[in-house]
Amino acid sequence: MKKLEVFGAAKLKGQIRISGSKNASLPILAATLLSDKKIFLTNLPKVKDIETMVLLLKSLGSTIEDNKKTLTINNNKQTKTFAAYNLVKTMRAGILVLGPLLAKFGKAKVSLPGGCAIGSRPVDIHLQALSKLGVKYKIIQGYVHANAPRGLVGANIKFPKISVGATENLIIAACLANGKTTLSNCAIEPEIKDLVNFLIKMKCNIKWTSKRTIKINGVNNLSETKYEVMPDRIEAGTYLIAAALTEGNLKIVGIDPKIISTEIDILKKVGAKIIKKKNEILIQGSKKIKNINIKTSPYPGFPTDLQAQMMVLLCKANKKSFIREEIFENRFMHVAELNRMGAKISVKGNKATIEGNIKFEAAELMATDLRASVSLILAALASKGKSIINRIYHLDRGYESIEKKLKKIGAKIRRIN
Ligand code: UD1
């Protein structure tokens, strides 16, 4: 099994180009199932989760050509409606094929994604909302067996809780439903806006009518579409935190600073100097890092996907900080490993107390999930000496060419067997 070897302490300097967004690409790929026309997608990141979604689409009968820059998807012969466990188990976003399959064929059998390290992650909100569009479902032996014999019918749906995946599944499904659908209390992450822009380009009839409400008029005909996926704001946030942590000096290119203004404001508060330009962010890390209290929340709040990385930075703050994790109940798996590196973090329920003024020590470490893996790399970059990070397959799910990008800005990092 592959491992990463990291030699610290690093001072990162140079330029990083941000890849396409994994979390925008996944629902867009699922949404291509709605159409029989050719779709050309660019700026998809080269990461494992995208490969898995492509395999899932192929298993459903999609014809997909990858010519390095553009993925061409043709679903005119796509007829299968069965999404198998072995493809959905590693990637929860597999459940996003449920909405489009029901919209197109009126039936689907999709594996439940199951639990994962960061929490139980149920799909009850997806299923309850789909049932309001006329879907009947049963869960049998780990699969959702769903059908809508008379097709999907538009409805007014208020999500009981903000969910990124449920909002995406329902927006996609409602595009081909009969009549009007209104979805309220929607998640409004930039990736959802990107999905909607893609669907509108495909000639779906969708309008945001207020901050968290969207109206969709079902259509019958979609058009051939070319679309460039947005950049990855979590990747950008991760490199910004890496600069702040290592007193680094980075130019992050290819991302509009507006979509990560919450993260930028927090990094400024802890002492980093940041200049925002059009599609560029310049950051200079400071010697002194100030403490801060943070809670994760749906966009535009601080993202749970940057909580682990931020925690590493706060270990270096001048005083104690607190992080409250409001999205996933068990997303503190990185804490035990960080404490093995000398951090002093204690967890009570969903609240972590982070003592400041820590000198990280290099160690052999175990990654537990995607964002936890990257937080361990950050801590290793801030430690003197050699760290080894095991189970980096988690990392490969979501960060494109991370060693290459880090090497280019001065990190000593390599993949070993
Ligand atoms: C997406 C992102 C993930 C991010 C998360 C929160 C993708 C591929 N993944 O995940 O990186 O961390 O948003 O920003 O875009 N919930 C239920 N029932 C449901 C659905 C969700 O109880 O049917 C709960 C979840 O357990 C969680 C919360 O709602 O506590 C938010 O989850 P959700 O927004 O749905 O996250 P994902 O779409 O899975």
Short mmCIF file of C-alpha atoms and ligand atoms in Angstrom, two decimals:
data_model
loop_
_atom_site.label_atom_id
_atom_site.label_comp_id
_atom_site.label_asym_id
_atom_site.label_seq_id
_atom_site.Cartn_x
_atom_site.Cartn_y
_atom_site.Cartn_z
CA MET A 1 0.00 0.00 0.00
CA LYS A 2 1.28 3.45 -0.95
CA LYS A 3 2.48 5.89 1.71
CA LEU A 4 3.68 9.47 1.72
CA GLU A 5 7.01 10.51 3.16
CA VAL A 6 7.21 14.17 4.20
CA PHE A 7 10.30 16.01 5.43
CA GLY A 8 9.67 19.20 7.43
CA ALA A 9 9.84 21.88 8.40
CA ALA A 10 8.81 23.49 5.13
CA LYS A 11 8.39 27.11 4.13
CA LEU A 12 6.13 27.04 1.10
CA LYS A 13 6.79 29.55 -1.65
CA GLY A 14 5.57 29.92 -5.23
CA GLN A 15 2.46 29.48 -7.30
CA ILE A 16 -0.30 26.89 -7.26
CA ARG A 17 -3.00 26.43 -9.86
CA ILE A 18 -6.29 25.18 -8.49
CA SER A 19 -7.86 22.13 -10.18
CA GLY A 20 -11.51 21.63 -11.04
CA SER A 21 -13.91 21.05 -8.16
CA LYS A 22 -14.52 17.43 -7.19
CA ASN A 23 -17.77 18.26 -5.42
CA ALA A 24 -19.10 20.19 -8.42
CA SER A 25 -18.00 17.54 -10.95
CA LEU A 26 -19.75 14.65 -9.18
CA PRO A 27 -23.35 15.97 -9.36
CA ILE A 28 -22.72 17.35 -12.87
CA LEU A 29 -21.58 13.90 -14.01
CA ALA A 30 -24.67 12.33 -12.43
CA ALA A 31 -26.88 14.97 -14.10
CA THR A 32 -25.58 14.04 -17.55
CA LEU A 33 -27.80 10.94 -17.22
CA LEU A 34 -30.83 13.17 -17.89
CA SER A 35 -29.81 13.80 -21.47
CA ASP A 36 -29.61 11.81 -24.71
CA LYS A 37 -27.46 14.48 -26.32
CA LYS A 38 -23.67 14.67 -26.24
CA ILE A 39 -22.10 16.49 -23.29
CA PHE A 40 -18.55 17.84 -23.24
CA LEU A 41 -17.08 18.54 -19.81
CA THR A 42 -13.77 20.27 -19.11
CA ASN A 43 -11.80 21.05 -15.95
CA LEU A 44 -12.76 17.81 -14.18
CA PRO A 45 -10.08 17.05 -11.56
CA LYS A 46 -7.96 13.94 -12.01
CA VAL A 47 -8.93 12.26 -8.75
CA LYS A 48 -10.23 8.85 -7.72
CA ASP A 49 -13.82 9.92 -6.94
CA ILE A 50 -14.23 11.19 -10.48
CA GLU A 51 -12.85 7.90 -11.86
CA THR A 52 -15.37 6.05 -9.67
CA MET A 53 -18.28 8.19 -10.89
CA VAL A 54 -17.19 7.62 -14.51
CA LEU A 55 -17.11 3.85 -13.84
CA LEU A 56 -20.56 4.08 -12.30
CA LEU A 57 -21.93 5.92 -15.36
CA LYS A 58 -20.29 3.35 -17.66
CA SER A 59 -21.86 0.53 -15.63
CA LEU A 60 -25.23 2.21 -16.33
CA GLY A 61 -24.53 2.16 -20.07
CA SER A 62 -23.02 5.64 -20.69
CA THR A 63 -20.46 5.92 -23.49
CA ILE A 64 -17.58 8.02 -22.23
CA GLU A 65 -14.46 9.20 -24.01
CA ASP A 66 -11.62 10.88 -22.18
CA ASN A 67 -9.21 12.84 -24.33
CA LYS A 68 -7.23 14.32 -21.41
CA LYS A 69 -8.82 17.80 -21.52
CA THR A 70 -12.43 16.96 -22.35
CA LEU A 71 -14.70 14.18 -21.17
CA THR A 72 -17.35 13.44 -23.79
CA ILE A 73 -20.43 11.69 -22.49
CA ASN A 74 -23.08 10.15 -24.67
CA ASN A 75 -26.13 8.64 -22.99
CA ASN A 76 -28.26 7.91 -26.05
CA LYS A 77 -27.83 4.17 -25.51
CA GLN A 78 -27.86 4.33 -21.70
CA THR A 79 -30.66 2.08 -20.42
CA LYS A 80 -29.52 0.44 -17.18
CA THR A 81 -30.94 1.56 -13.84
CA PHE A 82 -28.90 -0.52 -11.38
CA ALA A 83 -26.08 1.12 -9.37
CA ALA A 84 -24.04 -1.60 -7.65
CA TYR A 85 -22.66 -1.54 -4.11
CA ASN A 86 -19.03 -1.97 -5.17
CA LEU A 87 -19.15 1.40 -6.96
CA VAL A 88 -21.28 3.34 -4.47
CA LYS A 89 -19.59 2.09 -1.26
CA THR A 90 -16.39 4.13 -1.61
CA MET A 91 -18.11 7.29 -2.65
CA ARG A 92 -21.30 8.55 -1.11
CA ALA A 93 -22.01 10.77 -4.12
CA GLY A 94 -23.03 7.56 -5.96
CA ILE A 95 -26.51 8.15 -4.51
CA LEU A 96 -26.74 11.16 -6.88
CA VAL A 97 -27.61 8.85 -9.80
CA LEU A 98 -30.93 8.03 -8.09
CA GLY A 99 -32.64 11.33 -9.02
CA PRO A 100 -31.71 11.37 -12.73
CA LEU A 101 -32.46 7.64 -13.22
CA LEU A 102 -35.93 8.07 -11.71
CA ALA A 103 -36.50 11.19 -13.82
CA LYS A 104 -35.50 9.41 -17.04
CA PHE A 105 -36.78 5.85 -16.56
CA GLY A 106 -39.25 6.04 -13.65
CA LYS A 107 -37.29 3.35 -11.82
CA ALA A 108 -33.89 2.68 -10.23
CA LYS A 109 -32.14 0.28 -7.90
CA VAL A 110 -29.26 2.05 -6.19
CA SER A 111 -27.04 0.79 -3.39
CA LEU A 112 -27.19 2.71 -0.13
CA PRO A 113 -23.81 4.38 0.43
CA GLY A 114 -23.63 3.16 4.02
CA GLY A 115 -21.73 4.79 6.85
CA CYS A 116 -18.29 6.27 6.70
CA ALA A 117 -15.61 7.40 9.11
CA ILE A 118 -16.99 10.91 9.57
CA GLY A 119 -20.51 9.92 10.58
CA SER A 120 -23.55 7.83 9.78
CA ARG A 121 -24.47 9.92 6.70
CA PRO A 122 -28.02 8.73 6.02
CA VAL A 123 -29.98 9.51 2.81
CA ASP A 124 -33.43 9.83 4.41
CA ILE A 125 -33.79 13.47 3.29
CA HIS A 126 -33.13 12.47 -0.37
CA LEU A 127 -35.71 9.67 -0.18
CA GLN A 128 -38.43 11.62 1.63
CA ALA A 129 -38.12 14.49 -0.86
CA LEU A 130 -38.18 12.13 -3.87
CA SER A 131 -41.33 10.50 -2.51
CA LYS A 132 -43.01 13.94 -2.69
CA LEU A 133 -42.30 13.86 -6.46
CA GLY A 134 -44.26 10.60 -6.65
CA VAL A 135 -41.53 8.04 -5.98
CA LYS A 136 -42.35 4.85 -4.08
CA TYR A 137 -39.38 3.11 -2.52
CA LYS A 138 -38.39 0.18 -0.38
CA ILE A 139 -35.04 -0.60 1.12
CA ILE A 140 -34.15 -4.25 0.57
CA GLN A 141 -30.79 -5.76 1.44
CA GLY A 142 -28.89 -2.48 1.31
CA TYR A 143 -30.46 -1.25 -1.92
CA VAL A 144 -33.03 1.46 -2.56
CA HIS A 145 -35.62 -0.06 -4.92
CA ALA A 146 -37.50 2.95 -6.27
CA ASN A 147 -40.09 3.53 -8.92
CA ALA A 148 -42.50 6.14 -10.15
CA PRO A 149 -44.88 4.29 -12.48
CA ARG A 150 -46.53 7.52 -13.67
CA GLY A 151 -43.25 9.44 -13.87
CA LEU A 152 -42.16 12.24 -11.55
CA VAL A 153 -44.66 14.98 -10.77
CA GLY A 154 -43.61 18.46 -9.64
CA ALA A 155 -44.27 19.41 -6.01
CA ASN A 156 -43.46 21.95 -3.30
CA ILE A 157 -40.76 20.58 -1.05
CA LYS A 158 -39.17 22.15 2.00
CA PHE A 159 -36.04 20.31 3.12
CA PRO A 160 -36.20 19.64 6.89
CA LYS A 161 -32.44 20.25 7.13
CA ILE A 162 -29.90 21.77 4.75
CA SER A 163 -28.29 18.95 2.75
CA VAL A 164 -25.93 19.42 -0.18
CA GLY A 165 -26.56 15.97 -1.70
CA ALA A 166 -30.35 16.01 -1.23
CA THR A 167 -30.60 19.47 -2.80
CA GLU A 168 -28.58 18.24 -5.79
CA ASN A 169 -30.52 14.98 -6.22
CA LEU A 170 -33.85 16.82 -6.14
CA ILE A 171 -32.82 19.65 -8.46
CA ILE A 172 -31.64 17.08 -11.01
CA ALA A 173 -34.76 14.90 -10.68
CA ALA A 174 -37.18 17.84 -10.94
CA CYS A 175 -35.69 18.96 -14.28
CA LEU A 176 -37.64 16.27 -16.18
CA ALA A 177 -40.63 16.04 -13.80
CA ASN A 178 -44.10 16.83 -15.01
CA GLY A 179 -44.91 20.40 -13.95
CA LYS A 180 -43.44 22.83 -11.45
CA THR A 181 -41.26 22.01 -8.45
CA THR A 182 -40.32 24.45 -5.72
CA LEU A 183 -37.49 23.47 -3.42
CA SER A 184 -36.93 25.52 -0.28
CA ASN A 185 -34.34 25.46 2.51
CA CYS A 186 -31.85 24.39 -0.18
CA ALA A 187 -28.11 24.15 0.31
CA ILE A 188 -26.48 27.01 -1.63
CA GLU A 189 -22.86 25.84 -1.85
CA PRO A 190 -21.08 27.24 -4.94
CA GLU A 191 -21.00 23.66 -6.29
CA ILE A 192 -24.83 23.67 -6.31
CA LYS A 193 -24.82 26.96 -8.21
CA ASP A 194 -22.39 25.33 -10.68
CA LEU A 195 -24.69 22.32 -11.12
CA VAL A 196 -27.63 24.67 -11.77
CA ASN A 197 -25.61 26.66 -14.32
CA PHE A 198 -24.76 23.39 -16.08
CA LEU A 199 -28.41 22.28 -16.10
CA ILE A 200 -29.52 25.67 -17.44
CA LYS A 201 -26.94 25.34 -20.20
CA MET A 202 -28.51 21.94 -21.01
CA LYS A 203 -31.82 23.87 -21.39
CA CYS A 204 -33.40 22.91 -18.08
CA ASN A 205 -35.81 25.55 -16.79
CA ILE A 206 -34.53 26.60 -13.35
CA LYS A 207 -34.64 29.85 -11.39
CA TRP A 208 -33.42 30.85 -7.94
CA THR A 209 -36.32 32.86 -6.49
CA SER A 210 -34.79 33.67 -3.11
CA LYS A 211 -31.62 32.85 -1.18
CA ARG A 212 -32.54 29.21 -0.46
CA THR A 213 -35.50 28.65 -2.81
CA ILE A 214 -35.37 27.37 -6.36
CA LYS A 215 -38.16 26.87 -8.91
CA ILE A 216 -37.91 24.23 -11.61
CA ASN A 217 -40.26 23.76 -14.55
CA GLY A 218 -39.96 20.27 -15.99
CA VAL A 219 -38.88 20.05 -19.65
CA ASN A 220 -38.83 17.25 -22.25
CA ASN A 221 -35.97 18.24 -24.46
CA LEU A 222 -32.37 18.93 -23.55
CA SER A 223 -29.60 20.19 -25.80
CA GLU A 224 -25.99 19.26 -26.56
CA THR A 225 -23.80 21.06 -24.02
CA LYS A 226 -20.23 22.11 -23.36
CA TYR A 227 -19.41 23.04 -19.77
CA GLU A 228 -16.33 23.97 -17.77
CA VAL A 229 -16.51 22.88 -14.12
CA MET A 230 -15.71 25.52 -11.45
CA PRO A 231 -12.43 25.43 -9.47
CA ASP A 232 -12.11 23.54 -6.18
CA ARG A 233 -12.61 25.93 -3.25
CA ILE A 234 -11.61 23.28 -0.69
CA GLU A 235 -8.31 22.65 -2.48
CA ALA A 236 -7.71 26.43 -2.56
CA GLY A 237 -8.56 26.72 1.15
CA THR A 238 -6.19 23.86 1.96
CA TYR A 239 -3.23 25.56 0.24
CA LEU A 240 -4.09 28.91 1.85
CA ILE A 241 -3.98 27.23 5.26
CA ALA A 242 -0.69 25.51 4.30
CA ALA A 243 0.82 28.95 3.58
CA ALA A 244 -0.50 30.44 6.83
CA LEU A 245 0.91 27.47 8.76
CA THR A 246 4.43 27.49 7.30
CA GLU A 247 5.01 31.26 7.14
CA GLY A 248 4.80 30.65 3.43
CA ASN A 249 4.30 32.99 0.53
CA LEU A 250 1.92 31.66 -2.11
CA LYS A 251 0.07 32.82 -5.16
CA ILE A 252 -3.06 30.73 -5.63
CA VAL A 253 -4.32 31.05 -9.18
CA GLY A 254 -7.47 30.01 -11.02
CA ILE A 255 -10.07 30.77 -8.33
CA ASP A 256 -12.38 33.70 -7.67
CA PRO A 257 -11.62 34.87 -4.09
CA LYS A 258 -15.33 35.76 -3.64
CA ILE A 259 -16.33 32.10 -3.27
CA ILE A 260 -13.98 31.63 -0.31
CA SER A 261 -14.41 34.97 1.40
CA THR A 262 -15.38 33.38 4.76
CA GLU A 263 -12.13 31.37 4.79
CA ILE A 264 -10.07 34.39 3.69
CA ASP A 265 -11.57 36.57 6.46
CA ILE A 266 -10.75 33.94 9.08
CA LEU A 267 -7.17 33.54 7.83
CA LYS A 268 -6.77 37.33 7.97
CA LYS A 269 -8.07 37.34 11.56
CA VAL A 270 -5.47 34.76 12.60
CA GLY A 271 -2.74 36.95 11.13
CA ALA A 272 -2.11 35.99 7.47
CA LYS A 273 -1.68 38.83 4.99
CA ILE A 274 -3.93 38.26 1.99
CA ILE A 275 -4.42 40.20 -1.23
CA LYS A 276 -7.41 39.30 -3.39
CA LYS A 277 -7.19 39.78 -7.13
CA LYS A 278 -9.38 38.68 -10.02
CA ASN A 279 -8.99 34.89 -10.04
CA GLU A 280 -5.89 35.07 -7.80
CA ILE A 281 -5.11 35.14 -4.11
CA LEU A 282 -1.76 36.16 -2.66
CA ILE A 283 -1.01 35.00 0.87
CA GLN A 284 1.88 35.64 3.22
CA GLY A 285 1.85 33.60 6.43
CA SER A 286 2.77 35.34 9.66
CA LYS A 287 5.16 34.22 12.42
CA LYS A 288 2.46 34.95 14.98
CA ILE A 289 -0.83 33.12 14.61
CA LYS A 290 -3.76 34.42 16.65
CA ASN A 291 -6.34 32.16 18.28
CA ILE A 292 -9.93 32.11 17.05
CA ASN A 293 -13.19 30.23 17.69
CA ILE A 294 -14.88 28.66 14.69
CA LYS A 295 -17.98 26.64 13.98
CA THR A 296 -18.59 24.80 10.75
CA SER A 297 -21.89 25.43 8.98
CA PRO A 298 -23.51 25.24 5.55
CA TYR A 299 -22.29 27.77 2.94
CA PRO A 300 -21.62 30.66 3.32
CA GLY A 301 -20.38 29.48 6.75
CA PHE A 302 -16.98 27.91 7.40
CA PRO A 303 -16.88 24.55 5.54
CA THR A 304 -16.62 21.28 7.42
CA ASP A 305 -14.27 20.14 4.63
CA LEU A 306 -11.63 22.60 5.92
CA GLN A 307 -12.14 21.94 9.64
CA ALA A 308 -9.28 19.43 10.01
CA GLN A 309 -6.81 21.65 8.13
CA MET A 310 -7.80 24.71 10.22
CA MET A 311 -7.32 22.72 13.41
CA VAL A 312 -3.68 22.09 12.48
CA LEU A 313 -3.15 25.82 12.00
CA LEU A 314 -4.77 26.65 15.34
CA CYS A 315 -2.32 24.33 17.16
CA LYS A 316 0.23 27.05 16.34
CA ALA A 317 -1.91 29.93 17.67
CA ASN A 318 -0.76 32.09 20.59
CA LYS A 319 -3.67 30.89 22.80
CA LYS A 320 -6.42 28.29 23.11
CA SER A 321 -9.00 28.05 20.27
CA PHE A 322 -12.29 26.19 19.93
CA ILE A 323 -13.86 24.48 16.93
CA ARG A 324 -17.49 23.37 16.95
CA GLU A 325 -18.31 20.79 14.24
CA GLU A 326 -21.96 21.37 13.31
CA ILE A 327 -22.25 19.20 10.16
CA PHE A 328 -20.87 15.71 10.86
CA GLU A 329 -21.04 14.14 14.32
CA ASN A 330 -17.79 12.21 14.14
CA ARG A 331 -15.46 14.38 12.13
CA PHE A 332 -12.60 14.52 14.64
CA MET A 333 -10.77 11.36 13.51
CA HIS A 334 -7.63 13.41 12.83
CA VAL A 335 -7.38 14.54 16.47
CA ALA A 336 -5.77 11.34 17.81
CA GLU A 337 -3.09 11.43 15.12
CA LEU A 338 -2.41 15.15 15.62
CA ASN A 339 -2.06 14.53 19.37
CA ARG A 340 0.54 11.83 18.58
CA MET A 341 2.48 14.62 16.85
CA GLY A 342 2.47 16.75 19.99
CA ALA A 343 -0.82 18.62 19.57
CA LYS A 344 -2.98 19.16 22.66
CA ILE A 345 -6.52 18.84 21.43
CA SER A 346 -9.41 17.54 23.51
CA VAL A 347 -12.85 16.69 22.20
CA LYS A 348 -16.17 16.77 24.02
CA GLY A 349 -19.17 15.95 21.84
CA ASN A 350 -18.90 18.17 18.77
CA LYS A 351 -16.52 20.69 20.37
CA ALA A 352 -12.74 20.56 20.13
CA THR A 353 -10.48 22.58 22.41
CA ILE A 354 -7.14 23.29 20.78
CA GLU A 355 -4.22 24.43 22.93
CA GLY A 356 -1.90 26.79 21.10
CA ASN A 357 1.90 27.19 20.92
CA ILE A 358 2.50 23.59 19.77
CA LYS A 359 5.69 22.38 18.18
CA PHE A 360 4.69 19.46 15.98
CA GLU A 361 6.92 16.37 16.03
CA ALA A 362 7.36 14.17 12.97
CA ALA A 363 5.75 10.70 13.26
CA GLU A 364 4.35 7.71 11.38
CA LEU A 365 0.65 8.37 10.86
CA MET A 366 -2.57 6.82 9.62
CA ALA A 367 -5.06 8.70 7.43
CA THR A 368 -8.73 8.07 8.18
CA ASP A 369 -10.64 10.13 5.64
CA LEU A 370 -10.04 12.55 2.80
CA ARG A 371 -9.70 15.82 4.71
CA ALA A 372 -8.07 14.17 7.73
CA SER A 373 -5.32 12.86 5.40
CA VAL A 374 -4.50 16.31 4.15
CA SER A 375 -4.47 17.72 7.68
CA LEU A 376 -1.78 15.16 8.53
CA ILE A 377 0.30 16.32 5.55
CA LEU A 378 -0.02 19.90 6.79
CA ALA A 379 1.10 18.91 10.30
CA ALA A 380 3.99 16.91 8.80
CA LEU A 381 5.06 19.95 6.75
CA ALA A 382 5.16 21.96 9.98
CA SER A 383 7.21 19.32 11.89
CA LYS A 384 10.97 18.95 11.87
CA GLY A 385 12.10 15.62 10.42
CA LYS A 386 10.52 12.71 8.56
CA SER A 387 6.85 11.79 8.81
CA ILE A 388 5.19 8.87 7.06
CA ILE A 389 1.49 8.92 6.25
CA ASN A 390 -0.24 5.58 5.64
CA ARG A 391 -3.53 4.85 3.85
CA ILE A 392 -3.20 7.74 1.43
CA TYR A 393 -5.84 6.26 -0.86
CA HIS A 394 -8.19 8.56 1.05
CA LEU A 395 -6.15 11.53 -0.19
CA ASP A 396 -6.23 10.38 -3.80
CA ARG A 397 -10.04 10.54 -3.73
CA GLY A 398 -9.99 14.32 -3.73
CA TYR A 399 -6.64 16.08 -4.26
CA GLU A 400 -5.20 16.22 -7.77
CA SER A 401 -1.39 15.81 -8.00
CA ILE A 402 -0.91 16.89 -4.42
CA GLU A 403 2.75 15.80 -4.16
CA LYS A 404 3.59 17.50 -7.47
CA LYS A 405 1.90 20.71 -6.43
CA LEU A 406 3.54 20.72 -2.99
CA LYS A 407 6.96 19.86 -4.42
CA LYS A 408 6.70 22.78 -6.81
CA ILE A 409 6.32 25.16 -3.86
CA GLY A 410 9.25 23.74 -1.94
CA ALA A 411 7.90 20.80 0.11
CA LYS A 412 9.99 17.66 0.48
CA ILE A 413 7.40 15.00 -0.16
CA ARG A 414 7.34 11.70 -2.04
CA ARG A 415 5.21 8.64 -2.51
CA ILE A 416 6.75 5.36 -1.34
CA ASN A 417 5.63 1.73 -1.27
C1 UD1 B 1 -21.39 17.11 0.71
C2 UD1 B 1 -19.94 17.10 0.24
C3 UD1 B 1 -19.01 16.90 1.45
C4 UD1 B 1 -19.29 17.97 2.51
C5 UD1 B 1 -20.77 18.00 2.86
C6 UD1 B 1 -21.14 19.14 3.80
C7 UD1 B 1 -20.01 16.20 -1.99
C8 UD1 B 1 -19.74 15.07 -2.90
N1 UD1 B 1 -19.76 16.01 -0.70
O1 UD1 B 1 -21.67 15.84 1.29
O2 UD1 B 1 -17.67 17.01 0.99
O3 UD1 B 1 -18.56 17.67 3.67
O4 UD1 B 1 -21.57 18.16 1.67
O5 UD1 B 1 -20.76 20.36 3.24
O6 UD1 B 1 -20.40 17.26 -2.42
N2 UD1 B 1 -28.00 14.21 6.27
C9 UD1 B 1 -29.06 13.48 6.77
N3 UD1 B 1 -29.89 12.85 5.86
C10 UD1 B 1 -29.70 12.95 4.51
C11 UD1 B 1 -28.62 13.72 4.02
C12 UD1 B 1 -27.79 14.34 4.92
O7 UD1 B 1 -29.26 13.37 7.97
O8 UD1 B 1 -30.50 12.38 3.74
C13 UD1 B 1 -27.08 14.88 7.22
C14 UD1 B 1 -25.65 14.36 7.12
O9 UD1 B 1 -25.46 13.20 7.90
C15 UD1 B 1 -24.87 15.54 7.62
C16 UD1 B 1 -25.67 16.74 7.11
O10 UD1 B 1 -26.98 16.25 6.86
O11 UD1 B 1 -24.87 15.55 9.02
C17 UD1 B 1 -25.13 17.39 5.88
O12 UD1 B 1 -24.89 16.41 4.88
P1 UD1 B 1 -24.93 16.76 3.31
O13 UD1 B 1 -24.96 18.24 3.16
O14 UD1 B 1 -26.03 15.97 2.70
O15 UD1 B 1 -23.52 16.20 2.84
P2 UD1 B 1 -23.18 15.38 1.54
O16 UD1 B 1 -24.02 15.85 0.40
O17 UD1 B 1 -23.13 13.96 1.86
#
